[in-house]
Tab-separated table of C-alpha atoms and ligand atoms in Angstrom:
chain	number	residue	atom	x	y	z
V	1	MET	CA	112.365	98.356	87.611
V	2	SER	CA	115.412	96.099	87.925
V	3	SER	CA	115.159	92.918	89.925
V	4	ASP	CA	117.528	94.152	92.698
V	5	ASP	CA	115.683	97.397	93.504
V	6	LEU	CA	115.749	97.921	97.280
V	7	LEU	CA	112.181	98.333	98.491
V	8	VAL	CA	112.639	98.412	102.265
V	9	SER	CA	115.680	98.350	104.476
V	10	CYS	CA	115.774	97.761	108.250
V	11	ARG	CA	118.766	98.448	110.479
V	12	GLY	CA	118.675	97.566	114.162
V	13	VAL	CA	114.871	97.825	114.122
V	14	ALA	CA	113.164	97.199	117.453
V	15	LEU	CA	109.552	97.154	118.484
V	16	ALA	CA	108.597	97.179	122.163
V	17	PHE	CA	105.052	97.138	123.522
V	18	GLY	CA	104.670	99.117	126.790
V	19	ARG	CA	107.407	100.531	128.992
V	20	GLY	CA	109.410	99.710	132.081
V	21	PRO	CA	109.475	96.246	133.727
V	22	THR	CA	106.332	95.057	131.986
V	23	ALA	CA	107.465	96.022	128.437
V	24	VAL	CA	107.520	93.240	125.857
V	25	VAL	CA	110.189	93.542	123.237
V	26	ALA	CA	108.645	91.826	120.186
V	27	VAL	CA	111.503	92.683	117.791
V	28	HIS	CA	115.148	93.205	118.838
V	29	GLY	CA	117.490	94.943	116.418
V	30	ALA	CA	116.420	93.407	113.124
V	31	ASP	CA	118.536	93.908	110.030
V	32	LEU	CA	116.704	93.074	106.779
V	33	ASP	CA	116.674	94.285	103.182
V	34	VAL	CA	113.816	93.405	100.826
V	35	ARG	CA	114.300	93.825	97.143
V	36	SER	CA	112.086	93.462	94.101
V	37	GLY	CA	111.668	89.848	93.135
V	38	ASP	CA	112.611	88.494	96.601
V	39	ARG	CA	110.718	85.389	97.830
V	40	LEU	CA	111.402	85.459	101.539
V	41	ALA	CA	110.099	83.205	104.339
V	42	VAL	CA	110.306	84.453	107.906
V	43	VAL	CA	110.169	81.295	109.990
V	44	GLY	CA	109.709	80.976	113.730
V	45	PRO	CA	107.463	79.574	116.437
V	46	SER	CA	104.364	81.366	117.727
V	47	GLY	CA	105.327	84.477	119.759
V	48	SER	CA	108.827	84.897	118.103
V	49	GLY	CA	107.879	88.282	116.612
V	50	LYS	CA	106.990	87.426	113.015
V	51	SER	CA	103.773	89.450	112.886
V	52	SER	CA	105.423	92.373	114.653
V	53	LEU	CA	108.191	92.408	112.058
V	54	LEU	CA	105.634	92.253	109.222
V	55	HIS	CA	103.684	95.096	110.785
V	56	LEU	CA	106.831	97.194	110.801
V	57	LEU	CA	107.457	96.450	107.131
V	58	ALA	CA	103.851	97.330	106.355
V	59	PHE	CA	104.030	100.653	108.250
V	60	LEU	CA	101.310	99.391	110.577
V	61	GLU	CA	103.695	99.941	113.542
V	62	ARG	CA	106.436	102.529	114.030
V	63	PRO	CA	109.721	101.088	115.256
V	64	THR	CA	110.686	102.005	118.853
V	65	GLY	CA	114.380	101.696	117.903
V	66	GLY	CA	116.567	101.585	114.775
V	67	THR	CA	115.698	102.839	111.293
V	68	ILE	CA	113.501	101.662	108.407
V	69	VAL	CA	113.803	103.300	105.027
V	70	ARG	CA	111.638	102.538	102.047
V	71	PRO	CA	113.384	103.806	98.950
V	72	GLY	CA	111.247	101.684	96.673
V	73	LEU	CA	107.801	102.262	98.218
V	74	ASP	CA	105.737	105.409	97.945
V	75	GLY	CA	102.148	105.114	96.733
V	76	SER	CA	99.228	103.810	98.739
V	77	ARG	CA	99.023	100.793	96.425
V	78	ASP	CA	102.688	99.773	97.000
V	79	VAL	CA	102.193	97.361	99.936
V	80	GLY	CA	99.661	94.533	99.824
V	81	LEU	CA	98.688	92.499	102.805
V	82	VAL	CA	97.370	88.990	103.314
V	83	PHE	CA	96.578	87.938	106.876
V	84	GLN	CA	96.111	84.491	108.443
V	85	ALA	CA	92.347	84.617	108.171
V	86	ASP	CA	89.358	86.997	108.261
V	87	SER	CA	90.984	89.547	105.969
V	88	LEU	CA	87.784	89.983	104.045
V	89	ILE	CA	85.138	92.518	104.973
V	90	PRO	CA	81.927	90.530	105.800
V	91	ALA	CA	79.436	93.017	104.314
V	92	LEU	CA	81.217	93.150	100.941
V	93	ASP	CA	80.986	90.492	98.279
V	94	VAL	CA	84.017	88.865	96.682
V	95	THR	CA	84.206	91.373	93.834
V	96	GLU	CA	83.896	94.356	96.223
V	97	ASN	CA	86.431	92.963	98.635
V	98	THR	CA	88.919	92.405	95.773
V	99	ALA	CA	88.336	95.905	94.405
V	100	LEU	CA	88.733	97.660	97.765
V	101	PRO	CA	92.408	98.763	97.563
V	102	LEU	CA	91.854	100.002	94.011
V	103	VAL	CA	88.731	101.934	94.953
V	104	LEU	CA	90.554	103.453	97.912
V	105	ALA	CA	93.445	104.468	95.608
V	106	GLY	CA	91.015	106.190	93.201
V	107	CYS	CA	91.533	103.761	90.347
V	108	PRO	CA	88.903	104.387	87.545
V	109	GLU	CA	85.868	102.057	87.695
V	110	GLU	CA	86.355	100.487	84.244
V	111	GLU	CA	90.027	99.670	84.995
V	112	THR	CA	89.093	98.394	88.481
V	113	ARG	CA	86.492	96.055	86.992
V	114	GLY	CA	89.025	94.549	84.554
V	115	LEU	CA	91.758	94.139	87.106
V	116	VAL	CA	89.451	92.441	89.649
V	117	ALA	CA	87.959	90.022	87.073
V	118	GLU	CA	91.463	89.027	85.932
V	119	ALA	CA	92.750	88.601	89.517
V	120	LEU	CA	89.805	86.400	90.558
V	121	ASP	CA	90.431	84.322	87.415
V	122	VAL	CA	94.152	83.825	88.141
V	123	VAL	CA	93.529	82.494	91.679
V	124	GLY	CA	90.655	80.289	90.487
V	125	VAL	CA	87.704	81.859	92.252
V	126	ALA	CA	85.993	83.785	89.349
V	127	GLY	CA	82.865	81.724	89.951
V	128	LEU	CA	82.501	83.112	93.437
V	129	ALA	CA	82.411	86.818	92.373
V	130	ASP	CA	78.961	87.588	93.871
V	131	ARG	CA	79.304	85.602	97.099
V	132	LEU	CA	79.678	87.064	100.570
V	133	PRO	CA	82.703	85.912	102.698
V	134	ASP	CA	80.474	83.737	104.923
V	135	GLU	CA	79.208	81.910	101.802
V	136	ILE	CA	82.707	80.633	100.825
V	137	SER	CA	85.260	78.320	102.497
V	138	GLY	CA	88.347	79.441	104.397
V	139	GLY	CA	90.668	78.388	101.600
V	140	GLN	CA	88.487	80.228	99.042
V	141	ALA	CA	88.533	83.341	101.247
V	142	GLN	CA	92.347	83.207	101.391
V	143	ARG	CA	92.506	83.001	97.615
V	144	VAL	CA	90.216	86.063	97.385
V	145	ALA	CA	92.624	87.856	99.737
V	146	VAL	CA	95.413	86.900	97.315
V	147	ALA	CA	93.291	88.129	94.404
V	148	ARG	CA	92.924	91.445	96.182
V	149	VAL	CA	96.715	91.924	96.335
V	150	LEU	CA	97.037	90.671	92.756
V	151	ALA	CA	94.540	93.288	91.540
V	152	GLN	CA	96.353	95.931	93.646
V	153	ALA	CA	99.693	95.012	92.023
V	154	PRO	CA	101.764	96.227	94.974
V	155	ARG	CA	105.605	96.249	94.806
V	156	LEU	CA	105.690	94.402	98.164
V	157	ILE	CA	103.341	91.555	99.187
V	158	LEU	CA	103.340	90.726	102.894
V	159	ALA	CA	101.529	87.543	103.949
V	160	ASP	CA	101.203	86.730	107.648
V	161	GLU	CA	100.755	82.967	108.122
V	162	PRO	CA	98.434	82.966	105.081
V	163	THR	CA	97.957	79.176	105.265
V	164	GLY	CA	97.916	78.954	109.128
V	165	ARG	CA	94.329	77.788	109.378
V	166	LEU	CA	94.135	75.711	106.238
V	167	ASP	CA	94.748	72.041	105.582
V	168	HIS	CA	97.923	71.198	103.562
V	169	ALA	CA	96.295	70.794	100.154
V	170	THR	CA	94.279	74.063	100.503
V	171	GLY	CA	97.293	75.865	101.900
V	172	ALA	CA	99.399	74.764	98.919
V	173	ARG	CA	96.817	76.246	96.577
V	174	VAL	CA	96.862	79.533	98.455
V	175	LEU	CA	100.680	79.512	98.240
V	176	ASP	CA	100.443	78.807	94.499
V	177	ALA	CA	98.233	81.797	94.135
V	178	LEU	CA	100.526	84.011	96.123
V	179	LEU	CA	103.544	83.003	94.140
V	180	ALA	CA	101.634	83.484	90.883
V	181	ALA	CA	100.515	86.892	92.041
V	182	ALA	CA	104.079	87.892	92.901
V	183	ASP	CA	105.451	86.550	89.627
V	184	ARG	CA	102.779	88.321	87.532
V	185	THR	CA	103.342	91.673	89.209
V	186	GLY	CA	107.065	91.456	89.803
V	187	ALA	CA	106.475	92.087	93.482
V	188	ALA	CA	108.628	91.054	96.362
V	189	LEU	CA	106.919	88.415	98.576
V	190	VAL	CA	107.485	88.055	102.307
V	191	VAL	CA	105.638	85.155	104.001
V	192	THR	CA	105.699	84.439	107.765
V	193	THR	CA	105.142	80.842	108.780
V	194	HIS	CA	105.945	78.297	111.460
V	195	ASP	CA	105.510	75.529	108.881
V	196	PRO	CA	108.734	74.223	107.181
V	197	ALA	CA	106.680	72.982	104.219
V	198	VAL	CA	105.438	76.535	103.545
V	199	ALA	CA	108.976	77.961	103.971
V	200	ALA	CA	110.280	75.388	101.507
V	201	ARG	CA	108.152	77.051	98.723
V	202	LEU	CA	110.120	80.337	99.066
V	203	THR	CA	113.591	81.067	97.873
V	204	THR	CA	115.259	82.581	100.940
V	205	HIS	CA	114.609	81.929	104.622
V	206	ARG	CA	115.201	83.956	107.777
V	207	ILE	CA	114.602	82.494	111.192
V	208	MET	CA	113.062	84.377	114.100
V	209	ARG	CA	113.708	83.304	117.693
V	210	ASP	CA	112.553	85.328	120.705
V	211	GLY	CA	112.212	88.539	118.815
V	212	ARG	CA	115.610	88.164	117.057
V	213	LEU	CA	115.883	87.872	113.335
V	214	LEU	CA	118.815	85.519	112.934
V	215	PRO	CA	121.473	86.228	110.293
V	216	PRO	CA	120.992	84.690	106.816
V	217	ASP	CA	122.116	81.063	106.536
V	218	THR	CA	121.615	80.317	110.229
V	219	GLU	CA	120.600	76.677	110.773
V	220	ASN	CA	117.045	76.308	112.100
V	221	PRO	CA	117.355	75.326	115.715
V	222	PRO	CA	115.389	72.103	116.028
V	223	ASP	CA	114.092	72.768	119.537
V	224	HIS	CA	110.733	74.226	120.443
V	225	GLN	CA	109.516	74.234	116.883
V	226	ASP	CA	105.909	74.972	117.783
V	227	VAL	CA	106.175	75.936	121.443
V	228	PRO	CA	105.208	79.553	122.239
V	229	THR	CA	108.093	81.517	123.668
V	230	ALA	CA	107.726	83.401	126.922
V	231	PRO	CA	107.254	87.165	126.930
V	232	LYS	CA	110.564	89.002	127.059
V	233	GLU	CA	111.452	91.764	129.454
V	234	LEU	CA	113.640	94.758	128.818
V	235	PRO	CA	117.068	94.560	130.383
G	1	ADP	P1	104.372	85.756	116.156
G	1	ADP	O1	103.675	86.477	115.059
G	1	ADP	O2	105.733	85.140	115.796
G	1	ADP	O3	103.479	84.806	116.830
G	1	ADP	P2	104.149	88.310	117.474
G	1	ADP	O4	104.908	89.380	116.677
G	1	ADP	O5	102.628	88.266	117.359
G	1	ADP	O6	104.737	86.911	117.224
G	1	ADP	O7	104.441	88.552	119.032
G	1	ADP	C1	105.759	88.696	119.540
G	1	ADP	C2	105.677	89.082	121.025
G	1	ADP	O8	105.094	90.350	121.169
G	1	ADP	C3	104.829	88.078	121.830
G	1	ADP	O9	105.449	87.986	123.131
G	1	ADP	C4	103.516	88.837	121.910
G	1	ADP	O10	102.802	88.432	123.069
G	1	ADP	C5	103.937	90.302	121.986
G	1	ADP	N1	102.929	91.212	121.409
G	1	ADP	C6	102.521	91.275	120.153
G	1	ADP	N2	101.597	92.217	119.912
G	1	ADP	C7	101.459	92.831	121.108
G	1	ADP	C8	100.692	93.963	121.616
G	1	ADP	N3	99.907	94.644	120.794
G	1	ADP	N4	100.843	94.297	122.908
G	1	ADP	C9	101.655	93.650	123.733
G	1	ADP	N5	102.455	92.646	123.346
G	1	ADP	C10	102.317	92.198	122.060
G	2	MG	MG1	101.852	86.094	114.133
């Protein structure tokens, strides 16, 4: 696969929750292309629509307007997700959590075992293989979530505020692991964040404000950096 393969393309994509006067438009007419090898930060304050946009890219939501095409994504293993926290299943140990997407995709047991062991090693949590999620720290759990996408080897990794609940040093280690996972697998990486220090670790940046994905190279408006935006009404 060449480095400029188009994985997903959004044109005028919108997502509204509800209808009529109480509807909330979470995403207004977003235009975005994601290609193999991209390292994209989607930056905006809480409530600006970052998670909604990521859910559209992940097929977790269907757009209520516009079009999304995914010429470079087909199999069930092609999209990997890392959420802000609590992405591990409490009843499964670290190894089982990491193996889950492979098991669901029908990957042979022997191959799964090897991929999981390697992924846990790359993100530095191999020593925790038999622990349950409530026996490890938040930063370790996020690295396990990264190991899970690394083992899955998707073409597109979507991480929604993956460092949002971590201190800076721990968050930096999780980002290191995410970037290492994307580099190893050749995946595109899209990270949402409201933290400029996180965004600075990625190559390209797109700003979200009030549900609008601003054009590339827009200056980050300095106001309201961490202030939640009010719900928006349909015109
Ligand atoms: P961010 O991730 O940037 O904090 P979100 O995408 O979560 O923003 O939310 C964008 C807007 O959509 C907010 O106004 C939020 O309240 C609203 N929203 C998100 N999910 C839902 C939902 N399931 N139902 C109704 N409104 C929602
Ligand atoms: Mg969010």
